[in-house]
Amino acid sequence: MTTDTATGTERPAAKAVATNGGGLGFGGAVGAVLLAWLSLTPSLLPRGPLFQGLVSGAAAAVGYGLGVAVAALIGWLLHRPPPGPPRAVRWAVGLLACAGTVGVLIWYAGWQNDLRTLMGVPDLGWPSYPILVAIAAVVFFVLLVVARVCRAAARGTGQLFARVLPPRVAALLGGIAVVALGIAILNGVVAEVAMSALNGTFKAVNNEVSEDTPKPDSPERSGGPGSLVSWDSLGRQGRIFVANGPTAVELTAFSGRPARAPIRVYTGLASAENIRAEADLAVAELRRAGGFDRSVLGVATTTGTGWINESTASGVEYLANGDSALVSMQYSYLPSWLSFLVDQERARQAGQALFEAVHAAWDTLPPDRRPKLVVFGESLGSFGGEAAFAGIQDMAARTDGVLFVGPTATNPVWRDATARRDPGSPQWLPIYRDGQTARFIAAPPDLARPDRPWPAPRVVYLQHASDPITWWTPRLLFQEPDWLREPRGPDVLTNTRWIPVVTFLQVSADMAVSTDVPDGHGHTFHAAIADAWAAILAPPGWTAADTERLRGVLRNED
């Protein structure tokens, strides 16, 4: 905006630049179409019309903003608005945009079907495409309206400031004031109301009792006879964990040898007043159930709601033939993705508190009477589980093995090991210090990578090249990741490319569908857990055939 310094009035040319009317600016529309097309390029996982529509609508809004900004910059440099194209050119560009969109959607359908075939997911039906376009249009226009309301508010605020300040300074301060107010409202009132509502909703879900999870009648289970914690206090996921798992009869049938009933100990948020007290209660419950007298003791850190992958838990029990005890605790009502955003510190505190409490009790036992102490967790559970350790060598020094599945990009130990990987190994499957202690695997054959001795205790990170939970980071906005610059994983399309902002939006949407793919892809882990535990625990007499049979058992838990 330019102003006549003598009269203080706005010059017509500058006014034309500043005013966009109620329609779409040509430059903004071109930017919106281009980024919408780019949003339809390949990403990690197959997406349905809902999430693709959200990505395309958001990308179009970003593109529109960039186009408008470029036009405004040109006008500011020229001191006049850039000349608009003739009507014929506008019509030609519009027709080109429509034809190009159809062509890009056809290409989108092609790579989607290639990826769906690769992962064993059904192809999209033709109705998905008009739904996708409709959702993208709605998202785009909603974001556009929000942006224009904010712009109007900034201009109004700037006009108030202009009574006592130079016009350009007033306009700048008006924009800053509106942005600051918006952030304050979002972080304050909106966040508080939203979190209160979400906590109430998920707390109600946590308290639901299902007939499919009957109260145990065995003293080896929390909430059962003699338990120090009540059945109701375990929470929904705690009750599921305690009620499930292989029985002694099933374990005997699998191994051909008499098996013991596995111990499962769990404490919920309602069991104690704080995390430290909950961890101490879990240890007392573990001691009450006889967990320290078993041959294998597993410490699990949960995801946000308290969920534990049944494949990881029962895998330990099959390998130990029931002579095992598993202990875990809940630290949040919120689902994992929400806990990841707002509750990471509680995950860290819970993982550290539980392991330290268990390890302190375990360490008092005579060395020849201590069970094998192993640690495991998946997704946010792996993040929390890492909090008890300074690094991989610390894991090896204080445990008999560790299995972390589907780590997040914020896992500090994982991130450090990946960054310091051996030269020549890719980010999606690194080799760390010649595989002496820790090995990163996407499939069972990777356990033999590199072909070097692998002494116990062993640490295994199980991760997939196509898992957005592992690869999502805000850096994707403006920095190309190594996993797209280096040779790709086997389930990542070769024509996947990093595009600033767009790739961030795509991987963000992929996170929402990360478990909607078969085992071995995305954030779905089952069969390969058998191989990982077999390498870590290595029980006497266990064979490759046993591992293969266990793979079949765990695969059925999908």
Coordinates of C-alpha atoms in Angstrom, one line a residue:
M1 CA 0.0 0.0 0.0
T2 CA 1.4 3.4 -1.0
T3 CA 0.2 6.8 0.4
D4 CA 0.7 10.3 -0.8
T5 CA 2.9 11.8 1.9
A6 CA 1.4 15.3 1.4
T7 CA -2.3 14.4 1.7
G8 CA -2.1 11.0 3.5
T9 CA -4.5 9.5 0.9
E10 CA -4.0 6.2 -0.8
R11 CA -3.1 6.3 -4.5
P12 CA -5.4 4.4 -6.9
A13 CA -2.7 2.1 -8.3
A14 CA -1.6 1.0 -4.8
K15 CA -5.3 0.6 -3.8
A16 CA -5.7 -1.8 -6.8
V17 CA -2.8 -3.9 -5.5
A18 CA -4.1 -4.0 -2.0
T19 CA -7.8 -4.8 -2.8
N20 CA -8.6 -8.2 -4.2
G21 CA -12.4 -8.1 -4.1
G22 CA -14.4 -11.2 -3.3
G23 CA -13.1 -13.3 -6.2
L24 CA -9.9 -15.2 -6.8
G25 CA -6.8 -13.4 -7.9
F26 CA -5.3 -14.8 -11.1
G27 CA -1.9 -15.4 -9.6
G28 CA -3.4 -17.0 -6.5
A29 CA -5.6 -19.3 -8.6
V30 CA -2.6 -20.4 -10.7
G31 CA -0.6 -21.2 -7.5
A32 CA -3.6 -23.1 -6.0
V33 CA -3.9 -25.3 -9.1
L34 CA -0.2 -26.0 -9.3
L35 CA 0.1 -27.1 -5.6
A36 CA -3.1 -29.1 -5.8
W37 CA -1.6 -31.0 -8.7
L38 CA 1.7 -31.5 -6.7
S39 CA -0.3 -32.8 -3.8
L40 CA -1.5 -35.7 -6.0
T41 CA 2.1 -37.0 -6.4
P42 CA 3.1 -40.3 -4.8
S43 CA 3.6 -40.6 -1.1
L44 CA 4.2 -43.4 1.4
L45 CA 0.8 -45.0 1.7
P46 CA -2.4 -45.4 -0.2
R47 CA -4.9 -42.7 0.7
G48 CA -8.7 -42.6 0.2
P49 CA -10.7 -39.6 -1.0
L50 CA -11.1 -38.0 2.5
F51 CA -7.4 -37.6 3.4
Q52 CA -6.3 -36.9 -0.1
G53 CA -9.0 -34.3 -0.3
L54 CA -7.7 -32.7 2.9
V55 CA -4.1 -32.7 1.6
S56 CA -5.1 -31.3 -1.8
G57 CA -7.3 -28.6 -0.3
A58 CA -4.7 -27.5 2.2
A59 CA -2.0 -27.5 -0.6
A60 CA -4.2 -25.5 -2.8
A61 CA -4.7 -22.9 0.0
V62 CA -0.9 -22.7 0.4
G63 CA -0.5 -22.3 -3.3
Y64 CA -3.1 -19.6 -3.5
G65 CA -1.3 -17.7 -0.7
L66 CA 2.0 -18.0 -2.5
G67 CA 0.5 -16.8 -5.8
V68 CA -1.1 -13.8 -4.2
A69 CA 2.2 -13.0 -2.4
V70 CA 4.1 -13.1 -5.6
A71 CA 1.6 -10.8 -7.3
A72 CA 1.7 -8.4 -4.4
L73 CA 5.5 -8.4 -4.5
I74 CA 5.5 -7.6 -8.2
G75 CA 3.1 -4.8 -7.7
W76 CA 5.2 -3.4 -4.8
L77 CA 8.3 -3.5 -6.9
L78 CA 6.6 -1.8 -9.9
H79 CA 4.6 0.6 -7.7
R80 CA 1.5 -0.5 -9.7
P81 CA -0.5 -3.7 -9.9
P82 CA 0.7 -6.3 -12.3
P83 CA -1.5 -6.2 -15.5
G84 CA -4.2 -8.9 -15.5
P85 CA -4.3 -11.3 -18.5
P86 CA -7.0 -10.7 -21.1
R87 CA -10.3 -12.6 -20.8
A88 CA -9.3 -15.0 -23.6
V89 CA -6.1 -15.9 -21.7
R90 CA -8.1 -16.5 -18.5
W91 CA -10.5 -18.8 -20.3
A92 CA -7.6 -20.7 -21.9
V93 CA -5.8 -21.1 -18.6
G94 CA -9.1 -22.2 -17.0
L95 CA -9.6 -24.9 -19.6
L96 CA -6.0 -26.0 -19.3
A97 CA -6.4 -26.2 -15.5
C98 CA -9.5 -28.5 -15.9
A99 CA -7.8 -30.7 -18.5
G100 CA -4.6 -30.8 -16.5
T101 CA -6.5 -31.8 -13.3
V102 CA -8.2 -34.7 -15.1
G103 CA -4.8 -35.8 -16.4
V104 CA -3.2 -35.5 -13.0
L105 CA -6.1 -37.5 -11.4
I106 CA -5.6 -40.3 -14.0
W107 CA -1.9 -40.4 -13.1
Y108 CA -2.8 -40.3 -9.4
A109 CA -5.1 -43.3 -9.9
G110 CA -2.2 -45.1 -11.6
W111 CA 0.4 -44.7 -8.8
Q112 CA -2.3 -45.3 -6.2
N113 CA -3.2 -48.7 -7.8
D114 CA 0.5 -49.6 -8.1
L115 CA 1.1 -48.9 -4.4
R116 CA -2.2 -50.6 -3.5
T117 CA -1.1 -53.7 -5.4
L118 CA 2.3 -53.6 -3.8
M119 CA 0.7 -53.5 -0.3
G120 CA -2.2 -55.8 -1.0
V121 CA -4.9 -53.1 -0.6
P122 CA -8.0 -52.9 -2.9
D123 CA -8.0 -50.3 -5.6
L124 CA -10.1 -47.1 -5.4
G125 CA -13.4 -47.1 -7.1
W126 CA -14.3 -44.4 -9.6
P127 CA -16.7 -42.6 -7.2
S128 CA -13.7 -41.8 -5.0
Y129 CA -12.3 -39.2 -7.5
P130 CA -15.3 -36.7 -7.6
I131 CA -15.5 -37.1 -3.8
L132 CA -11.8 -36.2 -3.5
V133 CA -12.3 -33.1 -5.7
A134 CA -15.3 -32.0 -3.7
I135 CA -13.6 -32.4 -0.4
A136 CA -10.5 -30.5 -1.7
A137 CA -12.7 -27.7 -2.9
V138 CA -14.5 -27.4 0.5
V139 CA -11.2 -27.4 2.4
F140 CA -9.7 -24.8 0.1
F141 CA -12.6 -22.4 0.4
V142 CA -12.9 -22.8 4.1
L143 CA -9.2 -22.0 4.5
L144 CA -9.5 -19.1 2.1
V145 CA -12.4 -17.6 4.1
V146 CA -10.4 -17.9 7.3
A147 CA -7.4 -16.2 5.7
R148 CA -9.5 -13.4 4.4
V149 CA -11.2 -12.8 7.8
C150 CA -7.7 -12.6 9.3
R151 CA -6.6 -10.2 6.6
A152 CA -9.6 -8.0 7.2
A153 CA -9.0 -8.0 10.9
A154 CA -5.3 -7.1 10.3
R155 CA -6.3 -4.2 8.0
G156 CA -8.8 -2.9 10.5
T157 CA -6.3 -3.0 13.3
G158 CA -3.7 -1.4 11.1
Q159 CA -6.1 1.5 10.4
L160 CA -6.5 2.1 14.1
F161 CA -2.7 2.2 14.5
A162 CA -2.4 4.5 11.5
R163 CA -4.0 7.3 13.5
V164 CA -0.7 7.7 15.4
L165 CA 1.8 5.7 13.3
P166 CA 3.1 5.8 9.8
P167 CA 0.9 3.8 7.4
R168 CA 3.4 1.0 6.6
V169 CA 4.4 0.6 10.3
A170 CA 0.7 0.6 11.3
A171 CA -0.1 -2.1 8.7
L172 CA 2.8 -4.3 9.9
L173 CA 1.8 -3.9 13.5
G174 CA -1.8 -4.7 12.7
G175 CA -0.8 -8.0 11.0
I176 CA 1.5 -8.9 14.0
A177 CA -1.3 -8.1 16.5
V178 CA -3.8 -10.3 14.7
V179 CA -1.4 -13.2 14.4
A180 CA -0.4 -12.8 18.1
L181 CA -4.0 -12.7 19.2
G182 CA -4.9 -15.7 17.1
I183 CA -2.0 -17.7 18.6
A184 CA -3.0 -16.7 22.1
I185 CA -6.6 -17.7 21.5
L186 CA -5.6 -21.0 20.0
N187 CA -3.1 -21.8 22.7
G188 CA -5.4 -20.5 25.5
V189 CA -9.1 -20.6 25.2
V190 CA -9.4 -23.0 22.2
A191 CA -6.7 -25.3 23.4
E192 CA -8.1 -25.4 26.9
V193 CA -11.7 -26.1 25.8
A194 CA -10.6 -28.6 23.2
M195 CA -8.3 -30.5 25.6
S196 CA -11.0 -30.5 28.3
A197 CA -13.5 -31.9 25.9
L198 CA -11.1 -34.5 24.5
N199 CA -10.0 -35.6 28.0
G200 CA -13.6 -36.0 29.0
T201 CA -14.4 -38.0 25.9
F202 CA -11.4 -40.3 26.1
K203 CA -11.8 -40.7 29.8
A204 CA -15.3 -42.0 29.2
V205 CA -13.9 -44.4 26.6
N206 CA -11.3 -45.5 29.0
N207 CA -13.9 -46.4 31.6
E208 CA -16.0 -48.5 29.2
V209 CA -16.2 -52.2 30.3
S210 CA -16.7 -54.7 27.5
E211 CA -18.1 -58.2 27.8
D212 CA -15.3 -59.3 25.5
T213 CA -12.8 -58.6 28.3
P214 CA -14.0 -60.7 31.3
K215 CA -12.4 -60.1 34.7
P216 CA -9.6 -62.7 35.2
D217 CA -10.0 -65.5 37.7
S218 CA -6.3 -66.2 38.0
P219 CA -3.9 -64.6 40.5
E220 CA -1.3 -64.2 37.7
R221 CA -3.4 -61.3 36.3
S222 CA -3.9 -57.8 37.7
G223 CA -7.5 -57.3 38.7
G224 CA -7.8 -61.0 39.5
P225 CA -7.9 -62.8 42.9
G226 CA -5.5 -61.2 45.4
S227 CA -4.6 -58.3 43.1
L228 CA -3.5 -55.0 44.6
V229 CA -5.4 -53.1 41.9
S230 CA -9.1 -53.3 41.1
W231 CA -10.4 -54.4 37.7
D232 CA -12.1 -51.1 37.1
S233 CA -8.9 -49.1 37.7
L234 CA -7.0 -50.7 34.9
G235 CA -8.7 -48.7 32.2
R236 CA -10.1 -50.1 28.9
Q237 CA -6.7 -50.9 27.3
G238 CA -5.3 -52.3 30.5
R239 CA -8.3 -54.7 30.8
I240 CA -7.8 -55.8 27.2
F241 CA -4.1 -56.5 27.9
V242 CA -4.8 -58.4 31.1
A243 CA -7.7 -60.4 29.6
N244 CA -5.9 -61.5 26.5
G245 CA -2.8 -63.5 25.7
P246 CA -2.1 -67.3 25.2
T247 CA -3.2 -69.6 28.0
A248 CA -1.1 -72.4 29.5
V249 CA -3.1 -74.9 27.4
E250 CA -2.3 -73.0 24.2
L251 CA 1.3 -72.6 25.0
T252 CA 1.6 -76.3 25.8
A253 CA 0.0 -77.2 22.5
F254 CA 2.5 -74.9 20.7
S255 CA 5.6 -76.1 22.4
G256 CA 4.7 -79.7 23.1
R257 CA 6.0 -79.2 26.7
P258 CA 4.1 -78.3 29.9
A259 CA 3.7 -74.6 30.0
R260 CA 3.0 -72.2 32.9
A261 CA 0.3 -69.5 32.9
P262 CA 2.0 -66.2 31.9
I263 CA 1.9 -63.3 34.4
R264 CA 0.5 -60.0 33.2
V265 CA 0.6 -57.0 35.5
Y266 CA -0.9 -53.6 34.7
T267 CA -1.8 -50.4 36.6
G268 CA -4.1 -47.8 35.3
L269 CA -4.3 -44.0 35.8
A270 CA -7.0 -44.5 38.4
S271 CA -4.7 -46.9 40.4
A272 CA -2.5 -44.3 41.9
E273 CA -2.2 -40.5 42.4
N274 CA 0.9 -39.9 40.2
I275 CA 3.2 -41.7 37.8
R276 CA 5.9 -42.5 40.4
A277 CA 3.3 -44.0 42.8
E278 CA 1.8 -45.9 39.9
A279 CA 5.2 -47.4 39.0
D280 CA 5.8 -48.4 42.6
L281 CA 2.4 -50.0 42.7
A282 CA 3.2 -51.9 39.5
V283 CA 6.3 -53.4 41.1
A284 CA 4.4 -54.4 44.2
E285 CA 1.8 -56.0 42.0
L286 CA 4.5 -57.8 40.0
R287 CA 6.1 -59.1 43.2
R288 CA 2.7 -60.2 44.5
A289 CA 2.0 -62.2 41.3
G290 CA 5.5 -63.9 41.5
G291 CA 6.9 -62.0 38.5
F292 CA 10.4 -61.9 39.8
D293 CA 10.5 -65.7 40.0
R294 CA 9.9 -66.2 36.2
S295 CA 12.7 -66.8 33.6
V296 CA 11.8 -63.7 31.5
L297 CA 10.6 -60.3 32.8
G298 CA 9.3 -57.9 30.2
V299 CA 8.8 -54.1 30.9
A300 CA 6.5 -52.5 28.4
T301 CA 5.8 -48.8 27.8
T302 CA 2.3 -48.2 26.3
T303 CA 1.0 -45.8 23.7
G304 CA -1.2 -42.9 24.8
T305 CA -4.3 -44.8 25.7
G306 CA -2.4 -47.6 27.4
W307 CA -2.4 -49.9 24.4
I308 CA 0.1 -52.7 23.9
N309 CA 0.5 -54.6 20.7
E310 CA -0.7 -58.1 21.5
S311 CA 1.8 -59.6 19.1
T312 CA 4.7 -58.1 21.0
A313 CA 3.4 -59.3 24.4
S314 CA 2.4 -62.8 23.4
G315 CA 5.6 -63.3 21.4
V316 CA 7.5 -63.2 24.7
E317 CA 5.1 -65.6 26.3
Y318 CA 5.4 -68.1 23.4
L319 CA 9.2 -68.0 23.4
A320 CA 9.3 -68.4 27.2
N321 CA 6.6 -71.2 27.2
G322 CA 4.7 -69.1 29.7
D323 CA 7.5 -68.8 32.2
S324 CA 7.3 -65.0 31.9
A325 CA 5.9 -61.9 33.5
L326 CA 5.0 -58.7 31.7
V327 CA 4.4 -55.4 33.5
S328 CA 3.2 -52.1 32.2
M329 CA 1.2 -49.0 33.2
Q330 CA -1.0 -46.3 31.7
Y331 CA -0.1 -42.7 31.7
S332 CA -2.8 -41.0 29.5
Y333 CA -6.4 -41.3 28.3
L334 CA -5.5 -39.7 24.9
P335 CA -4.9 -41.7 21.7
S336 CA -1.3 -42.0 20.7
W337 CA -1.3 -39.3 18.0
L338 CA -2.7 -36.8 20.4
S339 CA -0.4 -37.8 23.2
F340 CA 2.5 -37.5 20.8
L341 CA 1.5 -33.8 20.2
V342 CA 0.6 -32.7 23.7
D343 CA 1.7 -35.3 26.2
Q344 CA 5.2 -36.5 25.3
E345 CA 6.7 -35.6 28.6
R346 CA 4.3 -37.9 30.4
A347 CA 5.3 -40.7 28.1
R348 CA 8.9 -40.1 29.0
Q349 CA 8.2 -39.9 32.7
A350 CA 6.2 -43.2 32.6
G351 CA 8.8 -45.1 30.7
Q352 CA 11.6 -44.0 32.9
A353 CA 9.7 -44.4 36.2
L354 CA 8.5 -47.9 35.4
F355 CA 11.8 -49.2 34.2
E356 CA 13.7 -47.7 37.1
A357 CA 11.3 -49.1 39.7
V358 CA 11.4 -52.6 38.1
H359 CA 15.2 -52.5 37.7
A360 CA 15.7 -51.4 41.3
A361 CA 13.8 -54.4 42.6
W362 CA 15.4 -56.8 40.0
D363 CA 18.8 -55.6 41.0
T364 CA 18.4 -56.7 44.6
L365 CA 18.0 -60.3 43.5
P366 CA 21.0 -62.7 43.5
P367 CA 22.5 -62.7 40.0
D368 CA 21.7 -66.4 39.6
R369 CA 18.1 -65.9 40.4
R370 CA 17.3 -62.9 38.2
P371 CA 15.0 -63.3 35.3
K372 CA 16.1 -62.1 31.9
L373 CA 15.1 -58.4 31.9
V374 CA 13.8 -57.2 28.5
V375 CA 12.2 -53.9 27.5
F376 CA 9.8 -53.2 24.7
G377 CA 7.4 -50.6 23.3
E378 CA 5.8 -49.5 20.0
S379 CA 5.3 -46.1 18.5
L380 CA 5.0 -43.6 21.4
G381 CA 5.7 -46.6 23.6
S382 CA 9.2 -46.8 22.1
F383 CA 9.7 -43.1 22.7
G384 CA 8.8 -43.5 26.4
G385 CA 10.8 -46.7 26.7
E386 CA 13.9 -45.0 25.5
A387 CA 13.6 -42.4 28.2
A388 CA 15.1 -44.8 30.8
F389 CA 18.4 -45.1 28.8
A390 CA 21.2 -42.7 27.9
G391 CA 21.9 -44.7 24.7
I392 CA 22.2 -48.1 23.1
Q393 CA 25.2 -49.1 25.2
D394 CA 23.2 -48.2 28.3
M395 CA 20.4 -50.5 27.1
A396 CA 22.9 -53.3 26.7
A397 CA 24.4 -52.7 30.1
R398 CA 21.1 -52.7 32.1
T399 CA 18.9 -55.1 30.2
D400 CA 19.0 -58.5 28.6
G401 CA 17.5 -57.2 25.4
V402 CA 15.3 -54.5 23.9
L403 CA 12.7 -54.5 21.1
F404 CA 11.4 -51.1 20.0
V405 CA 8.8 -51.3 17.2
G406 CA 7.7 -48.4 14.8
P407 CA 9.9 -45.7 16.5
T408 CA 8.9 -42.1 16.1
A409 CA 11.3 -39.5 14.5
T410 CA 11.5 -37.9 18.0
N411 CA 13.0 -40.9 19.7
P412 CA 16.3 -39.5 20.9
V413 CA 18.3 -42.7 21.0
W414 CA 16.9 -43.9 17.6
R415 CA 17.6 -40.5 16.1
D416 CA 21.1 -40.3 17.3
A417 CA 22.0 -43.9 16.1
T418 CA 20.3 -43.2 12.7
A419 CA 22.3 -39.9 12.3
R420 CA 25.5 -41.7 13.1
R421 CA 24.9 -44.7 11.0
D422 CA 27.7 -46.5 9.2
P423 CA 28.6 -45.0 5.8
G424 CA 26.7 -46.6 2.9
S425 CA 23.7 -47.7 5.0
P426 CA 20.4 -45.8 4.2
Q427 CA 18.4 -43.8 6.7
W428 CA 15.4 -46.1 6.4
L429 CA 17.5 -49.1 7.4
P430 CA 20.7 -48.0 9.0
I431 CA 23.7 -50.1 10.3
Y432 CA 25.0 -48.7 13.6
R433 CA 28.5 -49.5 14.7
D434 CA 28.8 -52.6 12.5
G435 CA 25.6 -54.1 14.1
Q436 CA 27.6 -55.0 17.3
T437 CA 24.7 -54.4 19.7
A438 CA 21.7 -52.8 17.9
R439 CA 20.2 -53.9 14.5
F440 CA 17.6 -52.1 12.5
I441 CA 15.2 -54.3 10.6
A442 CA 12.3 -54.0 8.2
A443 CA 12.0 -57.8 7.6
P444 CA 13.4 -60.9 9.2
P445 CA 16.4 -61.3 6.9
D446 CA 17.7 -57.9 8.1
L447 CA 18.6 -59.5 11.4
A448 CA 21.7 -61.0 9.6
R449 CA 22.7 -57.5 8.4
P450 CA 25.7 -57.1 8.6
D451 CA 27.1 -60.6 8.5
R452 CA 29.1 -60.2 11.7
P453 CA 29.0 -61.7 15.2
W454 CA 26.1 -60.3 17.3
P455 CA 26.7 -61.1 20.9
A456 CA 23.9 -60.7 23.6
P457 CA 22.4 -58.6 24.9
R458 CA 20.7 -57.5 21.7
V459 CA 18.8 -54.4 20.7
V460 CA 16.4 -54.5 17.8
Y461 CA 14.5 -51.6 16.1
L462 CA 11.7 -52.9 13.9
Q463 CA 10.7 -50.3 11.4
H464 CA 9.2 -50.0 7.9
A465 CA 10.3 -47.7 5.0
S466 CA 6.7 -46.8 4.4
D467 CA 5.8 -45.9 8.0
P468 CA 4.9 -42.2 8.3
I469 CA 5.0 -42.4 12.1
T470 CA 8.8 -43.0 11.8
W471 CA 9.5 -40.4 9.1
W472 CA 7.2 -37.5 10.0
T473 CA 8.9 -34.4 11.2
P474 CA 8.3 -30.7 10.8
R475 CA 11.6 -30.6 8.9
L476 CA 9.8 -32.1 5.9
L477 CA 8.4 -28.6 5.3
F478 CA 11.6 -27.3 3.9
Q479 CA 14.3 -30.0 4.1
E480 CA 14.6 -33.1 1.9
P481 CA 15.0 -36.2 4.1
D482 CA 17.7 -38.8 3.5
W483 CA 15.1 -41.5 3.0
L484 CA 13.9 -39.8 -0.2
R485 CA 17.4 -38.8 -1.3
E486 CA 18.9 -42.3 -0.9
P487 CA 17.9 -45.6 -2.4
R488 CA 14.3 -46.3 -1.4
G489 CA 12.8 -49.1 0.8
P490 CA 11.1 -51.9 -1.0
D491 CA 7.6 -50.6 -0.4
V492 CA 8.3 -46.9 -1.3
L493 CA 7.6 -46.0 -5.0
T494 CA 10.6 -44.9 -7.0
N495 CA 8.7 -41.9 -8.3
T496 CA 8.1 -40.5 -4.8
R497 CA 9.7 -37.1 -4.6
W498 CA 10.2 -34.5 -1.9
I499 CA 8.3 -31.3 -2.6
P500 CA 8.5 -28.4 0.0
V501 CA 5.4 -28.1 2.1
V502 CA 3.5 -30.7 0.0
T503 CA 5.5 -33.7 1.2
F504 CA 4.9 -32.5 4.8
L505 CA 1.1 -32.4 4.2
Q506 CA 1.2 -35.8 2.5
V507 CA 3.1 -37.6 5.2
S508 CA 0.9 -35.9 7.8
A509 CA -2.2 -37.4 6.1
D510 CA -0.4 -40.7 5.8
M511 CA -0.1 -40.9 9.6
A512 CA -3.9 -41.0 9.9
V513 CA -4.0 -44.2 7.7
S514 CA -0.7 -45.7 8.9
T515 CA -2.4 -48.8 10.3
D516 CA -4.9 -49.3 7.5
V517 CA -2.4 -51.4 5.5
P518 CA -1.5 -55.1 5.8
D519 CA 1.3 -56.4 8.1
G520 CA 4.8 -55.5 6.9
H521 CA 3.8 -52.0 5.7
G522 CA 3.1 -48.7 7.2
H523 CA 2.7 -48.8 11.0
T524 CA 1.4 -52.4 11.1
F525 CA 3.7 -54.9 12.8
H526 CA 2.9 -58.6 13.6
A527 CA 4.8 -61.5 12.1
A528 CA 8.3 -60.1 12.1
I529 CA 8.0 -59.6 15.9
A530 CA 8.5 -63.4 16.2
D531 CA 11.9 -63.2 14.5
A532 CA 13.0 -60.2 16.6
W533 CA 12.1 -61.8 19.9
A534 CA 13.7 -65.1 18.8
A535 CA 17.0 -63.2 18.2
I536 CA 16.8 -61.3 21.5
L537 CA 15.7 -64.1 23.8
A538 CA 17.3 -67.1 22.0
P539 CA 15.7 -69.8 24.3
P540 CA 17.4 -73.2 24.4
G541 CA 16.1 -75.6 21.8
W542 CA 14.2 -72.9 19.8
T543 CA 14.5 -73.5 16.1
A544 CA 13.8 -71.6 12.9
A545 CA 10.8 -73.8 12.4
D546 CA 9.4 -72.6 15.7
T547 CA 9.9 -69.0 14.7
E548 CA 8.0 -69.7 11.4
R549 CA 5.1 -71.3 13.4
L550 CA 5.1 -68.3 15.7
R551 CA 5.0 -65.9 12.8
G552 CA 1.8 -67.6 11.7
V553 CA 0.3 -67.2 15.2
L554 CA 1.2 -63.5 15.4
R555 CA 0.0 -62.8 11.9
N556 CA -3.5 -64.1 12.9
E557 CA -3.6 -61.4 15.6
D558 CA -3.8 -58.7 12.9

